């Protein structure tokens, strides 16, 4: 391996261990061309509308749900805002969307996810306003639906609960990363490899932080889920 | 209009896990007075308060508000909660809006008043609790004492007839305690509100409360005017409570050191009364 | 706790109408993305940072530190855009200025790629400074008032308001637990660190659940039956609050066009 | 081995929003004594405590532990936190594990001791705090007073040299207060631990503390032996604090009612001392 490659590898490793990788999967403000900002936003709107209707329906039955959902959003946000020392930093920032979807259902989670993303953008600088639609689609729509679908599937096949929770949570995180890579690839196709070449590049670069993150999200979600169960 | 604004008769409350939180509780809250409910941790004070406000529905017995049994219908509860306000111990559990102003207006909005009236009432409540300058501050930037005041303002704004306070002085420094208690006393004087409060701070009870109940294990163990209750020293000690320290001093002087205070004076528990007791003793003994 | 929030409430720009601040930052943001030029991006970034620092009196060090927040994303994704991977036979068409080969593939950076990456890098920098200008000068409560004005569904705004309040309650709890874990050596080494994180997350979850119970109870005590109604404070603004940002936008558009000529 | 186990020199701590939490704080904590740090809400007590434990790093000045400046390296902090334990005000923030036993063992586990040792130390700590019967209970089912004990046990188990207690008696009923304070006194006597505590409950300070510092706005305003501090009445009042009520009574009797206590007696603040003051006065006046 040439010296240049070593530097590149070192750089990548340094980034992988960088404590702020929490925000790494949020597409930052200004990163997407206008067309894509609008498209992803438009794609997300129907889900939000459906989510709001489904929440309103449960709230009418039980007014307490409003408080609980807001608390769930605050919980998800709090996890991303906590500054935990760098030793464990690279493996301690779950998105929480998977857990929420398994508890409250994916439709409710789209709305909660939107709220969390808005606050993350404005209060923490994770993500942005123009990229809200794209981030929403990957984190608050695809993530929760994948989590919920896998969770139900494993349970239906009478798999153990821990496996359902683990797969749900880690895959929700994993697919968020895949979708984000696609979003970036679509916006910035590679001159030589086209869209797919570009997607592959993004998948490759982000895998250094996102794959360990997906696994640790799975593990931590199992722990939290066990706590919920005993309550 | 009866003398007792709130009254419980043989109240029984059992939690879902079968623990009896209240049993055979008979309490009378006199109009426009301040009643203290004392008792150790877990004696059932909070449960009682939630019953007063209709949040918890007792399993047995009745609660009378103005001589009428509580009406647990939707409208009945709405009316009750307007008249009986609770200030909870932890203000963070009570303040749910990030804006001080909005939070105080919440109860009034639920009463469906006109906007002009609401604004006026909010302003008055803020003024009364001394928080007008916090109007534009977000709730989370306030200190504990300030949050406590906002919580009280939110309830006072609804102009309740009964104000229930769960540990109003917990977590405050001595200066904060006396400020909050003075604020409450003033509100009571001006509005004729009835106050019910629970507290661990025994020393403030003889200063601010007219009547006292002592709960233990969900039962009323001692009751009477505050003076009566504090003269029943042995009973108090059994209840995990103690005398105010001044009362303790007078008791020791009287019982151990051969000071013979008059019957009235030997149960002094406040500084003012102890002072009188000692002066009386001096005068009687010809100094 | 959350420093951005703290600065927003203490900003000297707090008194300026929210409409003016919002339009100013959104126009600038839009132009930054539309113009697609490094010069305009840098120019807007400088304006935003200067206004936030001089007019808002937010410490410069803090603003610059915020700029580093999306650093990981920026670096990684810019890297992905810069790097090209091709078979050696396609090599002739592309000018690699920095390259190596692995497994028969040529990996490196092209001038075009670097140009693209630089452009995106500065664009992102420009837009994020618009975002920071907004969030460092405008309290969240005011932004939510604007959303209400825009007829965003009430349920969504209610949930936002509650979430915003709860965030601070939970963060305080989390920080307290975190501190007391550290006081008992909770984060010394990897295994105890991981154990502590698990405990922190799950106990925070339990606490937030209990909080919901207690908050619901106190809401009930004040007559809550499903609707959260408050007195809304009216957003006050005059024509100038719209015209001034529009003028700024117009000038920026002219500048951009003249640069493109 | 120096006389002062902990010492701060011109400590300065500034929060990120530029508020000075501590400024020019010079404090000496004497070995095996109990030192009280008094002060209203927001006076800087908690910040000081977190500095003692190395959680917060002061911006200026030095902290000496056993005469050595604090070592903020990884190992230095590890050592310090083992030796200086903090019991936080709200036990809910300190108890996070599922069961009492697990929670008490948290610190020991982090010290990477052998399981046998851990079990032994946990048992001793539970015994000392009188909670052995709670061993297998989940922490959330405990009463507030029990939680407080578990929190103390969790720190005691690590066998610290200095035990820092933030408001150890807040939220406890009077009986709980004296039990906790006795427990601490016993632990101190048996283990030779140095205690530092902050409290709003002024009345317990003269009973349990040897030396007292009064903080206000991040500055040490008054310091001295507890007797000295409480004789400086005007200074205390300026600090949002008050005299213990017994002390207040003696002061009024002395200044307003023409009782002329001897110089020693006029600053009595505990029941025992007030009693002696009044008896002395009686005897002097020939009764």
mmCIF file of C-alpha atoms in Angstrom, chain A:
data_model
loop_
_atom_site.group_PDB
_atom_site.id
_atom_site.type_symbol
_atom_site.label_atom_id
_atom_site.label_comp_id
_atom_site.label_asym_id
_atom_site.label_seq_id
_atom_site.Cartn_x
_atom_site.Cartn_y
_atom_site.Cartn_z
ATOM 1 C CA UNK A 1 0.000 0.000 0.000
ATOM 2 C CA UNK A 2 1.377 3.375 -0.942
ATOM 3 C CA UNK A 3 1.964 6.178 1.520
ATOM 4 C CA UNK A 4 -0.944 8.098 0.133
ATOM 5 C CA UNK A 5 -3.297 5.223 0.768
ATOM 6 C CA UNK A 6 -2.059 4.953 4.304
ATOM 7 C CA UNK A 7 -2.880 8.583 4.908
ATOM 8 C CA UNK A 8 -6.343 8.106 3.466
ATOM 9 C CA UNK A 9 -6.898 5.044 5.623
ATOM 10 C CA UNK A 10 -5.640 6.852 8.689
ATOM 11 C CA UNK A 11 -7.943 9.742 7.958
ATOM 12 C CA UNK A 12 -10.913 7.435 7.628
ATOM 13 C CA UNK A 13 -10.082 5.636 10.861
ATOM 14 C CA UNK A 14 -9.735 8.931 12.651
ATOM 15 C CA UNK A 15 -13.162 9.939 11.462
ATOM 16 C CA UNK A 16 -14.621 6.603 12.438
ATOM 17 C CA UNK A 17 -13.509 7.157 16.008
ATOM 18 C CA UNK A 18 -14.548 10.765 16.048
ATOM 19 C CA UNK A 19 -16.937 11.243 18.967
ATOM 20 C CA UNK A 20 -19.404 13.352 17.067
ATOM 21 C CA UNK A 21 -20.414 10.642 14.655
ATOM 22 C CA UNK A 22 -23.912 10.962 16.076
ATOM 23 C CA UNK A 23 -24.764 13.595 13.562
ATOM 24 C CA UNK A 24 -22.889 11.916 10.754
ATOM 25 C CA UNK A 25 -25.949 10.479 9.093
ATOM 26 C CA UNK A 26 -27.880 13.732 9.078
ATOM 27 C CA UNK A 27 -27.442 15.304 5.656
ATOM 28 C CA UNK A 28 -26.239 18.750 6.551
ATOM 29 C CA UNK A 29 -27.797 22.060 5.625
ATOM 30 C CA UNK A 30 -27.168 23.103 2.029
ATOM 31 C CA UNK A 31 -25.811 19.770 0.901
ATOM 32 C CA UNK A 32 -28.630 18.854 -1.464
ATOM 33 C CA UNK A 33 -29.553 20.669 -4.699
ATOM 34 C CA UNK A 34 -32.943 22.442 -4.629
ATOM 35 C CA UNK A 35 -34.697 19.802 -6.746
ATOM 36 C CA UNK A 36 -33.874 17.050 -4.303
ATOM 37 C CA UNK A 37 -34.779 19.142 -1.246
ATOM 38 C CA UNK A 38 -38.263 19.631 -2.654
ATOM 39 C CA UNK A 39 -38.706 16.080 -3.904
ATOM 40 C CA UNK A 40 -37.820 14.410 -0.645
ATOM 41 C CA UNK A 41 -39.947 16.901 1.237
ATOM 42 C CA UNK A 42 -42.915 16.135 -1.026
ATOM 43 C CA UNK A 43 -42.350 12.411 -0.631
ATOM 44 C CA UNK A 44 -42.484 12.765 3.153
ATOM 45 C CA UNK A 45 -45.645 14.842 3.436
ATOM 46 C CA UNK A 46 -48.200 12.035 2.936
ATOM 47 C CA UNK A 47 -46.569 10.062 5.734
ATOM 48 C CA UNK A 48 -46.743 13.015 8.111
ATOM 49 C CA UNK A 49 -50.403 13.558 7.288
ATOM 50 C CA UNK A 50 -51.206 9.901 7.863
ATOM 51 C CA UNK A 51 -49.152 9.965 11.042
ATOM 52 C CA UNK A 52 -51.034 12.974 12.365
ATOM 53 C CA UNK A 53 -54.363 11.321 11.657
ATOM 54 C CA UNK A 54 -53.342 8.144 13.397
ATOM 55 C CA UNK A 55 -52.101 10.085 16.440
ATOM 56 C CA UNK A 56 -55.274 12.155 16.577
ATOM 57 C CA UNK A 57 -57.293 8.957 16.607
ATOM 58 C CA UNK A 58 -55.429 7.554 19.607
ATOM 59 C CA UNK A 59 -55.455 10.894 21.411
ATOM 60 C CA UNK A 60 -59.234 11.033 21.143
ATOM 61 C CA UNK A 61 -59.400 7.695 22.913
ATOM 62 C CA UNK A 62 -56.733 8.545 25.471
ATOM 63 C CA UNK A 63 -55.536 12.136 25.979
ATOM 64 C CA UNK A 64 -52.468 10.884 27.804
ATOM 65 C CA UNK A 65 -50.976 9.609 24.546
ATOM 66 C CA UNK A 66 -50.081 13.167 23.611
ATOM 67 C CA UNK A 67 -47.863 13.493 26.647
ATOM 68 C CA UNK A 68 -46.292 10.092 26.133
ATOM 69 C CA UNK A 69 -45.488 10.709 22.479
ATOM 70 C CA UNK A 70 -43.936 14.069 23.253
ATOM 71 C CA UNK A 71 -41.891 12.414 25.986
ATOM 72 C CA UNK A 72 -40.765 9.769 23.504
ATOM 73 C CA UNK A 73 -39.613 12.514 21.162
ATOM 74 C CA UNK A 74 -37.782 14.252 23.971
ATOM 75 C CA UNK A 75 -36.142 10.950 24.909
ATOM 76 C CA UNK A 76 -34.919 10.376 21.369
ATOM 77 C CA UNK A 77 -33.594 13.907 21.208
ATOM 78 C CA UNK A 78 -31.912 13.649 24.598
ATOM 79 C CA UNK A 79 -29.986 10.559 23.519
ATOM 80 C CA UNK A 80 -28.574 12.427 20.542
ATOM 81 C CA UNK A 81 -27.718 15.514 22.593
ATOM 82 C CA UNK A 82 -25.874 13.750 25.418
ATOM 83 C CA UNK A 83 -22.155 14.223 25.384
ATOM 84 C CA UNK A 84 -20.715 10.920 26.392
ATOM 85 C CA UNK A 85 -16.922 10.577 26.647
ATOM 86 C CA UNK A 86 -15.075 9.515 23.545
ATOM 87 C CA UNK A 87 -14.157 6.036 24.785
ATOM 88 C CA UNK A 88 -17.681 4.903 24.181
ATOM 89 C CA UNK A 89 -18.649 7.801 21.964
ATOM 90 C CA UNK A 90 -18.485 6.048 18.662
ATOM 91 C CA UNK A 91 -20.889 3.357 19.772
ATOM 92 C CA UNK A 92 -23.377 5.134 21.929
ATOM 93 C CA UNK A 93 -25.660 7.257 19.828
ATOM 94 C CA UNK A 94 -28.675 5.360 18.660
ATOM 95 C CA UNK A 95 -31.318 7.153 16.623
ATOM 96 C CA UNK A 96 -34.047 5.683 18.789
ATOM 97 C CA UNK A 97 -36.414 5.609 15.829
ATOM 98 C CA UNK A 98 -36.454 1.828 15.776
ATOM 99 C CA UNK A 99 -37.372 1.558 19.427
ATOM 100 C CA UNK A 100 -40.107 4.150 19.050
ATOM 101 C CA UNK A 101 -41.598 2.394 16.028
ATOM 102 C CA UNK A 102 -41.749 -0.915 17.872
ATOM 103 C CA UNK A 103 -43.503 0.699 20.831
ATOM 104 C CA UNK A 104 -45.776 3.283 19.196
ATOM 105 C CA UNK A 105 -46.062 2.032 15.625
ATOM 106 C CA UNK A 106 -44.322 3.458 12.550
ATOM 107 C CA UNK A 107 -46.945 6.055 11.620
ATOM 108 C CA UNK A 108 -46.830 7.839 14.960
ATOM 109 C CA UNK A 109 -43.046 7.686 14.797
ATOM 110 C CA UNK A 110 -42.930 9.615 11.508
ATOM 111 C CA UNK A 111 -44.414 12.641 13.260
ATOM 112 C CA UNK A 112 -42.196 12.257 16.326
ATOM 113 C CA UNK A 113 -39.227 11.801 14.008
ATOM 114 C CA UNK A 114 -40.050 15.025 12.178
ATOM 115 C CA UNK A 115 -40.222 16.961 15.429
ATOM 116 C CA UNK A 116 -36.951 15.494 16.646
ATOM 117 C CA UNK A 117 -35.255 16.343 13.348
ATOM 118 C CA UNK A 118 -36.460 19.941 13.503
ATOM 119 C CA UNK A 119 -35.084 20.348 17.012
ATOM 120 C CA UNK A 120 -31.853 18.591 16.115
ATOM 121 C CA UNK A 121 -31.376 21.026 13.248
ATOM 122 C CA UNK A 122 -32.219 24.160 15.210
ATOM 123 C CA UNK A 123 -30.823 23.326 18.639
ATOM 124 C CA UNK A 124 -27.881 21.082 17.843
ATOM 125 C CA UNK A 125 -26.946 21.855 14.256
ATOM 126 C CA UNK A 126 -27.469 18.223 13.210
ATOM 127 C CA UNK A 127 -29.023 18.204 9.750
ATOM 128 C CA UNK A 128 -30.744 21.274 8.390
ATOM 129 C CA UNK A 129 -33.932 22.914 7.186
ATOM 130 C CA UNK A 130 -33.513 22.418 3.439
ATOM 131 C CA UNK A 131 -32.474 18.823 3.962
ATOM 132 C CA UNK A 132 -35.293 18.176 6.413
ATOM 133 C CA UNK A 133 -37.314 16.277 3.811
ATOM 134 C CA UNK A 134 -34.462 13.970 2.884
ATOM 135 C CA UNK A 135 -33.475 13.303 6.494
ATOM 136 C CA UNK A 136 -37.103 12.786 7.377
ATOM 137 C CA UNK A 137 -37.455 10.188 4.651
ATOM 138 C CA UNK A 138 -34.446 8.158 5.727
ATOM 139 C CA UNK A 139 -34.739 8.464 9.503
ATOM 140 C CA UNK A 140 -38.367 9.037 10.300
ATOM 141 C CA UNK A 141 -40.022 6.991 7.560
ATOM 142 C CA UNK A 142 -37.791 4.218 6.214
ATOM 143 C CA UNK A 143 -36.157 3.548 9.605
ATOM 144 C CA UNK A 144 -39.350 3.116 11.618
ATOM 145 C CA UNK A 145 -41.133 1.094 8.922
ATOM 146 C CA UNK A 146 -38.192 -1.267 8.553
ATOM 147 C CA UNK A 147 -37.995 -1.668 12.318
ATOM 148 C CA UNK A 148 -41.680 -2.284 12.708
ATOM 149 C CA UNK A 149 -41.874 -4.653 9.732
ATOM 150 C CA UNK A 150 -38.927 -6.761 10.851
ATOM 151 C CA UNK A 151 -40.106 -6.815 14.433
ATOM 152 C CA UNK A 152 -43.550 -8.070 13.415
ATOM 153 C CA UNK A 153 -42.078 -10.543 10.956
ATOM 154 C CA UNK A 154 -39.724 -12.148 13.453
ATOM 155 C CA UNK A 155 -42.497 -12.333 16.035
ATOM 156 C CA UNK A 156 -44.831 -13.901 13.499
ATOM 157 C CA UNK A 157 -42.237 -16.529 12.697
ATOM 158 C CA UNK A 158 -42.165 -17.021 16.486
ATOM 159 C CA UNK A 159 -38.568 -15.872 16.748
ATOM 160 C CA UNK A 160 -37.379 -14.817 20.188
ATOM 161 C CA UNK A 161 -38.221 -11.297 21.357
ATOM 162 C CA UNK A 162 -34.609 -10.239 21.714
ATOM 163 C CA UNK A 163 -33.903 -11.175 18.121
ATOM 164 C CA UNK A 164 -36.936 -9.254 16.884
ATOM 165 C CA UNK A 165 -35.860 -6.193 18.829
ATOM 166 C CA UNK A 166 -32.248 -6.481 17.766
ATOM 167 C CA UNK A 167 -33.022 -6.923 14.081
ATOM 168 C CA UNK A 168 -35.653 -4.222 14.144
ATOM 169 C CA UNK A 169 -33.426 -1.644 15.782
ATOM 170 C CA UNK A 170 -30.166 -2.385 14.028
ATOM 171 C CA UNK A 171 -31.743 -2.752 10.590
ATOM 172 C CA UNK A 172 -33.684 0.464 11.018
ATOM 173 C CA UNK A 173 -30.379 2.172 11.674
ATOM 174 C CA UNK A 174 -28.700 0.280 8.836
ATOM 175 C CA UNK A 175 -31.359 1.131 6.277
ATOM 176 C CA UNK A 176 -31.281 4.765 7.302
ATOM 177 C CA UNK A 177 -27.632 4.704 6.320
ATOM 178 C CA UNK A 178 -28.372 2.941 3.030
ATOM 179 C CA UNK A 179 -31.141 5.353 2.114
ATOM 180 C CA UNK A 180 -29.006 8.365 2.984
ATOM 181 C CA UNK A 181 -26.243 7.039 0.776
ATOM 182 C CA UNK A 182 -28.754 6.694 -2.054
ATOM 183 C CA UNK A 183 -29.990 10.207 -1.497
ATOM 184 C CA UNK A 184 -26.461 11.546 -1.697
ATOM 185 C CA UNK A 185 -25.628 9.338 -4.657
ATOM 186 C CA UNK A 186 -28.685 10.522 -6.571
ATOM 187 C CA UNK A 187 -27.768 14.126 -5.939
ATOM 188 C CA UNK A 188 -24.101 13.721 -6.806
ATOM 189 C CA UNK A 189 -23.701 11.011 -9.444
ATOM 190 C CA UNK A 190 -20.127 10.009 -10.076
ATOM 191 C CA UNK A 191 -18.677 11.051 -13.459
ATOM 192 C CA UNK A 192 -17.281 7.585 -14.064
ATOM 193 C CA UNK A 193 -19.652 5.243 -12.244
ATOM 194 C CA UNK A 194 -22.913 7.166 -12.509
ATOM 195 C CA UNK A 195 -25.484 7.116 -9.734
ATOM 196 C CA UNK A 196 -24.647 3.636 -8.553
ATOM 197 C CA UNK A 197 -20.955 4.247 -8.518
ATOM 198 C CA UNK A 198 -21.593 7.253 -6.368
ATOM 199 C CA UNK A 199 -23.960 5.403 -4.055
ATOM 200 C CA UNK A 200 -21.286 2.761 -3.613
ATOM 201 C CA UNK A 201 -18.778 5.425 -2.664
ATOM 202 C CA UNK A 202 -21.053 6.925 -0.039
ATOM 203 C CA UNK A 203 -21.960 3.502 1.304
ATOM 204 C CA UNK A 204 -18.285 2.699 1.568
ATOM 205 C CA UNK A 205 -17.191 5.876 3.306
ATOM 206 C CA UNK A 206 -20.043 5.952 5.810
ATOM 207 C CA UNK A 207 -19.832 2.249 6.612
ATOM 208 C CA UNK A 208 -16.948 3.018 8.959
ATOM 209 C CA UNK A 209 -19.185 4.780 11.424
ATOM 210 C CA UNK A 210 -22.611 3.481 10.574
ATOM 211 C CA UNK A 211 -22.178 -0.265 10.744
ATOM 212 C CA UNK A 212 -20.811 -0.321 14.311
ATOM 213 C CA UNK A 213 -23.501 2.195 15.169
ATOM 214 C CA UNK A 214 -26.243 -0.041 13.810
ATOM 215 C CA UNK A 215 -25.001 -2.989 15.838
ATOM 216 C CA UNK A 216 -24.697 -0.998 19.051
ATOM 217 C CA UNK A 217 -28.144 0.464 18.512
ATOM 218 C CA UNK A 218 -29.462 -3.086 18.329
ATOM 219 C CA UNK A 219 -27.751 -4.073 21.564
ATOM 220 C CA UNK A 220 -28.803 -0.995 23.490
ATOM 221 C CA UNK A 221 -32.381 -1.263 22.268
ATOM 222 C CA UNK A 222 -32.553 -4.805 23.641
ATOM 223 C CA UNK A 223 -31.479 -3.489 27.037
ATOM 224 C CA UNK A 224 -34.022 -0.689 27.052
ATOM 225 C CA UNK A 225 -36.721 -3.015 25.747
ATOM 226 C CA UNK A 226 -36.085 -5.428 28.610
ATOM 227 C CA UNK A 227 -36.536 -2.585 31.040
ATOM 228 C CA UNK A 228 -39.848 -1.642 29.419
ATOM 229 C CA UNK A 229 -41.004 -5.216 29.631
ATOM 230 C CA UNK A 230 -40.506 -5.425 33.385
ATOM 231 C CA UNK A 231 -42.666 -2.332 33.833
#
